[in-house]
Coordinates of N, CA and C in Angstrom, one line a residue:
X16 N 67.0 -19.0 20.9 CA 68.1 -18.0 21.1 C 69.4 -18.8 21.3
X17 N 70.5 -18.3 20.6 CA 71.8 -19.0 20.7 C 72.8 -18.2 21.5
X18 N 73.5 -18.9 22.3 CA 74.6 -18.3 23.1 C 75.9 -18.9 22.7
X19 N 76.9 -18.1 22.5 CA 78.1 -18.5 21.9 C 79.1 -19.0 22.9
X20 N 79.9 -20.0 22.5 CA 81.0 -20.5 23.3 C 82.3 -20.4 22.5
X21 N 83.4 -20.7 23.1 CA 84.6 -20.6 22.4 C 85.8 -20.4 23.3
X22 N 87.0 -20.2 22.7 CA 88.2 -20.0 23.4 C 88.2 -18.7 24.2
X23 N 88.6 -18.7 25.4 CA 88.8 -17.5 26.2 C 90.1 -16.9 26.0
X24 N 91.0 -17.5 25.3 CA 92.4 -17.1 25.2 C 92.5 -15.7 24.6
X25 N 91.7 -15.4 23.6 CA 91.8 -14.1 23.0 C 91.4 -13.0 24.0
X26 N 90.5 -13.3 24.8 CA 90.0 -12.3 25.8 C 91.1 -12.1 26.9
X27 N 91.7 -13.2 27.3 CA 92.7 -13.1 28.3 C 93.9 -12.2 27.9
X28 N 94.2 -12.4 26.6 CA 95.4 -11.6 26.0 C 95.0 -10.2 25.7
X29 N 93.8 -9.8 25.9 CA 93.4 -8.4 25.5 C 94.0 -7.4 26.5
X30 N 93.9 -6.2 26.2 CA 94.4 -5.1 27.1 C 93.7 -5.2 28.4
X31 N 94.3 -4.6 29.5 CA 93.7 -4.7 30.8 C 92.5 -3.9 31.0
X32 N 92.4 -2.8 30.3 CA 91.2 -2.0 30.5 C 90.0 -2.5 29.7
X33 N 88.8 -2.1 30.2 CA 87.6 -2.6 29.5 C 87.6 -2.0 28.0
X34 N 88.1 -0.8 27.8 CA 88.2 -0.3 26.5 C 89.1 -1.1 25.6
X35 N 90.2 -1.6 26.3 CA 91.1 -2.5 25.6 C 90.4 -3.8 25.2
X36 N 89.5 -4.3 26.1 CA 88.8 -5.5 25.8 C 87.9 -5.3 24.6
X37 N 87.2 -4.2 24.5 CA 86.3 -3.9 23.4 C 87.1 -3.8 22.1
X38 N 88.2 -3.2 22.2 CA 89.1 -3.0 21.0 C 89.6 -4.4 20.5
X39 N 89.9 -5.3 21.5 CA 90.3 -6.6 21.1 C 89.3 -7.4 20.4
X40 N 88.0 -7.2 20.8 CA 86.9 -7.9 20.1 C 86.8 -7.4 18.7
X41 N 86.9 -6.1 18.5 CA 86.9 -5.6 17.2 C 88.0 -6.2 16.3
X42 N 89.2 -6.2 16.8 CA 90.3 -6.7 16.1 C 90.2 -8.2 15.7
X43 N 89.4 -8.9 16.5 CA 89.3 -10.4 16.3 C 88.3 -10.7 15.2
X44 N 87.5 -9.7 14.7 CA 86.5 -10.0 13.7 C 87.2 -10.2 12.4
X45 N 86.7 -11.2 11.6 CA 87.3 -11.5 10.3 C 87.2 -10.3 9.4
X46 N 88.1 -10.2 8.4 CA 88.0 -9.0 7.4 C 86.7 -9.0 6.7
X47 N 86.2 -10.2 6.3 CA 84.9 -10.3 5.6 C 83.8 -9.7 6.4
X48 N 83.8 -10.1 7.7 CA 82.7 -9.5 8.6 C 82.8 -8.0 8.7
X49 N 84.0 -7.5 8.8 CA 84.2 -6.1 8.9 C 83.7 -5.4 7.7
X50 N 83.9 -6.0 6.5 CA 83.4 -5.4 5.3 C 81.9 -5.3 5.2
X51 N 81.2 -6.3 5.9 CA 79.8 -6.3 5.9 C 79.1 -5.4 6.9
X52 N 79.9 -4.8 7.8 CA 79.4 -3.9 8.8 C 79.3 -2.5 8.2
X53 N 78.2 -2.0 8.0 CA 78.0 -0.7 7.2 C 77.6 0.4 8.1
X54 N 77.0 0.2 9.2 CA 76.4 1.2 10.1 C 77.0 1.1 11.5
X55 N 76.9 2.2 12.3 CA 77.3 2.1 13.7 C 76.5 1.0 14.4
X56 N 75.2 0.9 14.1 CA 74.4 -0.1 14.7 C 74.9 -1.5 14.4
X57 N 75.3 -1.7 13.2 CA 75.8 -3.0 12.8 C 77.1 -3.3 13.6
X58 N 78.0 -2.3 13.7 CA 79.2 -2.4 14.4 C 79.0 -2.7 15.8
X59 N 78.1 -2.1 16.5 CA 77.8 -2.3 17.9 C 77.2 -3.7 18.1
X60 N 76.4 -4.2 17.2 CA 75.9 -5.6 17.3 C 77.0 -6.6 17.1
X61 N 77.9 -6.3 16.2 CA 79.1 -7.2 16.0 C 79.9 -7.2 17.3
X62 N 80.1 -6.1 17.9 CA 80.9 -6.0 19.2 C 80.2 -6.9 20.3
X63 N 78.9 -6.7 20.4 CA 78.2 -7.4 21.5 C 78.3 -8.9 21.2
X64 N 78.1 -9.4 20.0 CA 78.1 -10.8 19.7 C 79.5 -11.3 19.8
X65 N 80.5 -10.5 19.5 CA 81.9 -11.0 19.7 C 82.2 -11.2 21.2
X66 N 81.7 -10.4 22.1 CA 81.8 -10.6 23.5 C 81.2 -11.9 23.9
X67 N 80.0 -12.2 23.5 CA 79.3 -13.4 23.9 C 80.0 -14.6 23.3
X68 N 80.5 -14.5 22.1 CA 81.2 -15.6 21.5 C 82.5 -16.0 22.2
X69 N 83.1 -15.0 22.9 CA 84.4 -15.2 23.5 C 84.2 -15.8 24.9
X70 N 83.0 -15.9 25.4 CA 82.8 -16.3 26.8 C 82.9 -17.8 26.9
X71 N 83.8 -18.3 27.8 CA 83.8 -19.7 28.2 C 83.0 -19.9 29.4
X72 N 81.8 -20.4 29.3 CA 80.9 -20.5 30.4 C 81.3 -21.4 31.5
X73 N 82.3 -22.3 31.2 CA 82.8 -23.2 32.2 C 83.9 -22.5 33.1
X74 N 84.2 -21.3 32.7 CA 85.2 -20.6 33.5 C 84.6 -19.3 34.1
X75 N 84.1 -19.4 35.3 CA 83.5 -18.2 35.9 C 84.3 -16.9 35.9
X76 N 85.6 -16.9 36.0 CA 86.4 -15.7 35.9 C 86.2 -14.9 34.6
X77 N 85.7 -15.6 33.6 CA 85.6 -14.9 32.3 C 84.4 -14.0 32.3
X78 N 83.4 -14.2 33.2 CA 82.2 -13.4 33.1 C 82.4 -12.0 33.5
X79 N 83.1 -11.7 34.6 CA 83.3 -10.3 35.0 C 84.0 -9.5 33.9
X80 N 85.0 -10.1 33.2 CA 85.7 -9.4 32.1 C 84.7 -9.1 31.0
X81 N 83.8 -10.1 30.7 CA 82.8 -9.9 29.6 C 81.8 -8.8 30.0
X82 N 81.5 -8.8 31.3 CA 80.6 -7.7 31.8 C 81.2 -6.3 31.6
X83 N 82.4 -6.2 32.0 CA 83.1 -4.9 31.8 C 83.2 -4.5 30.4
X84 N 83.4 -5.5 29.5 CA 83.4 -5.2 28.1 C 82.1 -4.7 27.6
X85 N 81.0 -5.3 28.0 CA 79.7 -4.9 27.6 C 79.4 -3.5 28.2
X86 N 79.7 -3.3 29.4 CA 79.4 -1.9 30.0 C 80.2 -0.8 29.3
X87 N 81.4 -1.1 28.9 CA 82.2 -0.1 28.2 C 81.5 0.3 26.8
X88 N 80.7 -0.5 26.3 CA 80.0 -0.1 25.1 C 78.9 1.0 25.3
X89 N 78.5 1.1 26.5 CA 77.5 2.2 26.9 C 76.1 1.8 26.6
X90 N 75.1 2.6 27.1 CA 73.7 2.3 26.9 C 73.2 2.1 25.5
X91 N 74.0 2.6 24.6 CA 73.6 2.4 23.2 C 73.5 1.0 22.8
X92 N 74.1 0.1 23.6 CA 74.1 -1.3 23.3 C 72.8 -2.0 23.8
X93 N 71.9 -1.2 24.4 CA 70.6 -1.7 25.0 C 69.8 -2.4 23.9
X94 N 69.6 -1.8 22.7 CA 68.8 -2.4 21.7 C 69.3 -3.8 21.3
X95 N 70.7 -3.9 21.2 CA 71.3 -5.2 20.8 C 71.0 -6.2 21.9
X96 N 71.2 -5.9 23.2 CA 70.9 -6.8 24.3 C 69.4 -7.2 24.3
X97 N 68.6 -6.2 24.1 CA 67.1 -6.5 24.0 C 66.9 -7.5 22.8
X98 N 67.5 -7.2 21.7 CA 67.3 -8.1 20.6 C 67.8 -9.5 20.8
X99 N 68.9 -9.7 21.6 CA 69.3 -11.0 22.0 C 68.3 -11.7 22.8
X100 N 67.6 -11.0 23.7 CA 66.6 -11.5 24.6 C 65.4 -12.0 23.8
X101 N 65.1 -11.3 22.8 CA 63.9 -11.6 22.0 C 64.2 -12.6 20.9
X102 N 65.5 -12.8 20.6 CA 65.8 -13.7 19.5 C 66.0 -13.0 18.2
X103 N 65.9 -11.6 18.1 CA 66.0 -10.9 16.9 C 67.5 -10.7 16.5
X104 N 68.4 -10.9 17.5 CA 69.8 -10.7 17.3 C 70.5 -12.0 17.6
X105 N 71.5 -12.4 16.8 CA 72.3 -13.5 17.1 C 71.8 -14.9 16.6
X106 N 70.7 -14.8 15.8 CA 70.1 -16.1 15.4 C 70.0 -16.2 13.9
X107 N 70.8 -15.4 13.2 CA 70.8 -15.5 11.7 C 71.6 -16.7 11.2
X108 N 71.3 -17.2 10.0 CA 72.1 -18.3 9.5 C 73.6 -18.1 9.5
X109 N 74.0 -16.9 9.4 CA 75.5 -16.6 9.4 C 76.1 -16.9 10.8
X110 N 75.2 -16.9 11.8 CA 75.7 -17.2 13.2 C 75.5 -18.7 13.5
X111 N 76.0 -19.6 12.7 CA 75.6 -21.0 12.9 C 76.5 -21.8 13.8
X112 N 77.8 -21.3 14.0 CA 78.7 -22.0 14.8 C 78.5 -21.7 16.3
X113 N 77.8 -22.6 17.0 CA 77.5 -22.3 18.4 C 77.9 -23.5 19.2
X114 N 78.1 -23.2 20.5 CA 78.4 -24.3 21.4 C 77.2 -25.0 22.0
X115 N 76.2 -24.2 22.3 CA 74.9 -24.7 22.8 C 73.8 -23.7 22.6
X116 N 72.6 -24.1 23.1 CA 71.5 -23.2 23.0 C 70.9 -23.0 24.4
X117 N 70.4 -21.8 24.6 CA 69.7 -21.5 25.9 C 68.5 -20.6 25.5
X118 N 67.6 -20.4 26.4 CA 66.4 -19.6 26.1 C 66.5 -18.3 26.8
X119 N 67.1 -17.2 26.2 CA 67.2 -15.9 26.8 C 65.9 -15.3 27.2
X120 N 64.8 -15.4 26.3 CA 63.5 -14.9 26.7 C 63.0 -15.4 28.1
X121 N 63.5 -16.6 28.4 CA 63.1 -17.2 29.7 C 64.1 -16.9 30.8
X122 N 65.0 -16.0 30.5 CA 66.1 -15.5 31.4 C 66.9 -16.7 31.9
X123 N 67.7 -17.3 31.0 CA 68.7 -18.3 31.3 C 69.6 -17.7 32.3
X124 N 70.0 -18.5 33.3 CA 70.8 -18.0 34.4 C 72.2 -17.5 34.0
X125 N 72.7 -17.9 32.8 CA 74.0 -17.5 32.4 C 73.9 -16.2 31.6
X126 N 73.4 -16.2 30.5 CA 73.4 -15.0 29.6 C 72.5 -13.9 30.1
X127 N 71.3 -14.2 30.6 CA 70.4 -13.2 31.0 C 71.0 -12.4 32.2
X128 N 71.6 -13.1 33.1 CA 72.2 -12.4 34.3 C 73.3 -11.4 33.8
X129 N 74.0 -11.8 32.8 CA 75.1 -10.9 32.3 C 74.4 -9.7 31.6
X130 N 73.4 -9.9 30.9 CA 72.7 -8.8 30.2 C 72.1 -7.9 31.3
X131 N 71.4 -8.4 32.2 CA 70.8 -7.6 33.3 C 71.8 -6.8 34.1
X132 N 72.9 -7.5 34.4 CA 74.0 -6.8 35.1 C 74.6 -5.6 34.3
X133 N 74.7 -5.7 33.0 CA 75.1 -4.6 32.2 C 74.1 -3.5 32.2
X134 N 72.8 -3.8 32.0 CA 71.8 -2.8 32.0 C 71.8 -2.0 33.3
X135 N 72.0 -2.7 34.4 CA 72.0 -2.0 35.7 C 73.2 -1.1 35.9
X136 N 74.2 -1.2 35.1 CA 75.4 -0.3 35.2 C 75.2 1.0 34.5
X137 N 74.2 1.1 33.7 CA 74.0 2.3 32.9 C 72.8 3.2 33.5
X138 N 72.7 4.5 33.2 CA 71.6 5.3 33.7 C 70.3 4.7 33.4
X139 N 69.4 4.4 34.4 CA 68.2 3.7 34.2 C 67.3 4.4 33.2
X140 N 67.1 5.7 33.2 CA 66.2 6.4 32.3 C 66.7 6.3 30.9
X141 N 68.0 6.3 30.7 CA 68.5 6.2 29.3 C 68.3 4.8 28.8
X142 N 68.5 3.8 29.6 CA 68.3 2.4 29.2 C 66.8 2.2 28.9
X143 N 65.9 2.7 29.8 CA 64.5 2.6 29.5 C 64.0 3.2 28.2
X144 N 64.6 4.4 27.9 CA 64.3 5.1 26.7 C 64.7 4.2 25.5
X145 N 65.9 3.7 25.5 CA 66.4 3.0 24.4 C 65.7 1.6 24.3
X146 N 65.2 1.1 25.4 CA 64.5 -0.2 25.4 C 63.2 0.0 24.7
X147 N 62.5 1.1 25.0 CA 61.2 1.3 24.3 C 61.4 1.6 22.8
X148 N 62.4 2.4 22.5 CA 62.7 2.7 21.1 C 63.0 1.4 20.3
X149 N 63.6 0.4 21.0 CA 63.9 -0.9 20.3 C 62.8 -1.8 20.1
X150 N 61.6 -1.5 20.8 CA 60.5 -2.3 20.7 C 59.7 -1.9 19.4
X151 N 59.7 -2.7 18.4 CA 59.1 -2.2 17.1 C 57.6 -2.1 17.2
X152 N 57.0 -1.2 16.4 CA 55.6 -1.1 16.3 C 55.0 -2.4 15.9
X153 N 54.0 -2.8 16.5 CA 53.3 -4.1 16.2 C 54.1 -5.3 16.6
X154 N 55.0 -5.1 17.6 CA 55.8 -6.3 18.1 C 54.9 -7.3 18.7
X155 N 55.2 -8.6 18.7 CA 54.4 -9.6 19.3 C 54.4 -9.4 20.8
X156 N 53.4 -10.0 21.5 CA 53.2 -9.9 22.9 C 54.4 -10.4 23.7
X157 N 55.0 -11.4 23.2 CA 56.2 -12.0 23.9 C 57.3 -11.0 24.0
X158 N 57.5 -10.1 23.0 CA 58.6 -9.1 23.1 C 58.2 -8.0 24.1
X159 N 56.9 -7.7 24.3 CA 56.5 -6.8 25.3 C 56.8 -7.4 26.7
X160 N 56.7 -8.7 26.9 CA 57.0 -9.3 28.2 C 58.4 -9.3 28.5
X161 N 59.3 -9.4 27.4 CA 60.7 -9.3 27.7 C 61.1 -7.9 28.1
X162 N 60.5 -6.9 27.5 CA 60.8 -5.5 27.8 C 60.3 -5.2 29.2
X163 N 59.1 -5.7 29.6 CA 58.5 -5.5 30.9 C 59.4 -6.1 32.0
X164 N 59.8 -7.4 31.7 CA 60.7 -8.1 32.6 C 62.0 -7.4 32.8
X165 N 62.6 -6.9 31.7 CA 63.9 -6.2 31.8 C 63.7 -4.9 32.7
X166 N 62.7 -4.2 32.4 CA 62.4 -3.0 33.2 C 62.3 -3.3 34.7
X167 N 61.6 -4.4 35.0 CA 61.5 -4.8 36.4 C 62.9 -5.2 37.0
X168 N 63.8 -5.6 36.2 CA 65.1 -6.0 36.7 C 66.0 -4.8 37.0
X169 N 65.9 -3.7 36.3 CA 66.8 -2.5 36.5 C 66.1 -1.2 36.8
X170 N 64.7 -1.2 36.7 CA 64.0 0.1 36.8 C 64.0 0.7 38.1
X171 N 63.8 2.0 38.1 CA 63.8 2.9 39.3 C 62.5 3.7 39.2
X172 N 62.3 4.6 40.2 CA 61.1 5.5 40.1 C 61.2 6.3 38.9
X173 N 62.3 6.7 38.4 CA 62.4 7.5 37.2 C 62.1 6.8 35.9
X174 N 62.0 5.5 36.0 CA 61.7 4.7 34.8 C 60.2 4.3 34.8
X175 N 59.5 4.7 35.8 CA 58.0 4.3 35.8 C 57.2 4.9 34.6
X176 N 57.5 6.2 34.2 CA 56.7 6.7 33.1 C 56.9 5.8 31.8
X177 N 58.1 5.5 31.4 CA 58.2 4.5 30.3 C 57.7 3.2 30.6
X178 N 57.7 2.7 31.8 CA 57.1 1.4 32.2 C 55.6 1.5 31.9
X179 N 54.9 2.5 32.4 CA 53.5 2.6 32.1 C 53.2 2.8 30.6
X180 N 54.1 3.5 29.9 CA 54.0 3.7 28.5 C 54.0 2.3 27.8
X181 N 54.9 1.5 28.3 CA 55.0 0.1 27.8 C 53.8 -0.7 28.0
X182 N 53.2 -0.6 29.2 CA 51.9 -1.3 29.5 C 50.8 -0.8 28.6
X183 N 50.8 0.5 28.3 CA 49.8 1.1 27.5 C 49.8 0.5 26.0
X184 N 51.0 0.0 25.6 CA 51.1 -0.6 24.3 C 50.5 -2.0 24.2
X185 N 50.2 -2.6 25.3 CA 49.7 -4.0 25.4 C 48.2 -3.8 25.1
X186 N 47.7 -4.6 24.2 CA 46.2 -4.6 23.9 C 45.4 -4.9 25.1
X187 N 44.3 -4.1 25.2 CA 43.4 -4.3 26.4 C 42.9 -5.7 26.6
X188 N 42.7 -6.4 25.5 CA 42.2 -7.8 25.6 C 43.2 -8.6 26.4
X189 N 44.4 -8.3 26.3 CA 45.4 -9.1 27.1 C 45.5 -8.6 28.6
X190 N 45.3 -7.3 28.8 CA 45.5 -6.8 30.1 C 44.4 -7.4 31.1
X191 N 43.3 -7.9 30.7 CA 42.3 -8.4 31.6 C 42.6 -9.8 32.0
X192 N 43.6 -10.5 31.4 CA 43.9 -11.8 31.7 C 44.8 -11.9 33.0
X193 N 44.4 -12.8 33.9 CA 45.1 -12.9 35.2 C 46.6 -13.0 35.1
X194 N 47.1 -13.9 34.2 CA 48.5 -14.1 34.2 C 49.3 -12.9 33.6
X195 N 48.6 -12.1 32.8 CA 49.2 -10.8 32.3 C 49.3 -9.8 33.4
X196 N 48.2 -9.7 34.2 CA 48.2 -8.7 35.3 C 49.3 -9.1 36.3
X197 N 49.5 -10.5 36.5 CA 50.5 -10.9 37.5 C 51.9 -10.6 37.0
X198 N 52.2 -10.7 35.7 CA 53.5 -10.4 35.2 C 53.8 -8.9 35.4
X199 N 52.8 -8.1 35.1 CA 53.0 -6.6 35.2 C 53.2 -6.2 36.7
X200 N 52.4 -6.8 37.5 CA 52.5 -6.5 39.0 C 53.8 -6.9 39.5
X201 N 54.3 -8.1 39.1 CA 55.6 -8.6 39.6 C 56.7 -7.6 39.2
X202 N 56.7 -7.2 38.0 CA 57.7 -6.2 37.5 C 57.6 -4.9 38.2
X203 N 56.4 -4.4 38.4 CA 56.2 -3.1 39.1 C 56.6 -3.2 40.6
X204 N 56.3 -4.3 41.2 CA 56.7 -4.5 42.6 C 58.3 -4.5 42.8
X205 N 58.9 -5.1 41.8 CA 60.4 -5.2 41.8 C 60.9 -3.8 41.7
X206 N 60.4 -2.9 40.9 CA 60.8 -1.6 40.7 C 60.6 -0.8 42.0
X207 N 59.4 -0.9 42.6 CA 59.1 -0.2 43.8 C 59.9 -0.6 45.0
X208 N 60.2 -1.9 45.0 CA 61.0 -2.4 46.1 C 62.4 -1.9 46.0
X209 N 62.9 -1.7 44.8 CA 64.2 -1.1 44.6 C 64.3 0.4 44.9
X210 N 63.2 1.1 44.5 CA 63.1 2.5 44.6 C 61.7 2.9 44.9
X211 N 61.4 3.1 46.2 CA 60.0 3.4 46.6 C 59.5 4.9 46.4
X212 N 60.4 5.7 45.8 CA 60.0 7.1 45.8 C 58.7 7.4 45.1
X213 N 58.4 6.7 44.0 CA 57.2 7.0 43.3 C 56.0 6.6 44.2
X214 N 56.1 5.5 44.9 CA 55.0 5.0 45.7 C 54.8 6.0 46.9
X215 N 55.9 6.5 47.5 CA 55.8 7.4 48.6 C 55.2 8.7 48.2
X216 N 55.5 9.1 47.0 CA 55.0 10.4 46.5 C 53.6 10.4 46.0
X217 N 53.2 9.3 45.3 CA 51.9 9.3 44.6 C 50.9 8.5 45.4
X218 N 51.3 7.6 46.3 CA 50.3 6.8 47.1 C 50.3 7.3 48.5
X219 N 51.5 7.4 49.1 CA 51.5 7.8 50.5 C 51.4 9.3 50.7
X220 N 51.7 10.1 49.7 CA 51.6 11.5 49.8 C 52.7 12.1 50.6
X221 N 53.9 11.4 50.6 CA 55.0 11.9 51.4 C 56.1 12.6 50.5

């Protein structure tokens, strides 16, 4: 997975509002790139990648502005962020000019925290729904782990039905393995620690 570096000057000169930041990222895209964007999904992906390209990771103040720009895109950006975590987004040959490489599926402390922070700012049920929709049929097990881990990072009692739906997609042969059960339990405990309503209602009977 590739994470972009580059000058923060364009972002600093952007409008003060988060909407202004998003607009500035759009304006910064080359004309050739704009011509190649044919769908709203493509445009959203281009906006997200532009934000990450503009981050100067050596300058901590740049991260809050980037977070606000991501949040301004809305939960519709969830599939793109999920795609970045799995390596499906941002790793094409066209995206060759990079400053360094990190491993987003392993939740690199820089980019993954920014992604999780954005997901936590949107309605959890909406994010969970879009996350499951973004997981393609027949996706490899590693992508299921990324989705499970992300749900553990932002999930609430209201996202447990899609969480269990996600678990049901994992082949039974994997579910009996101790390390698989441990990963699932860890994510579930994170959700319940954040929002114990499901446990209180279904286990404690309160």
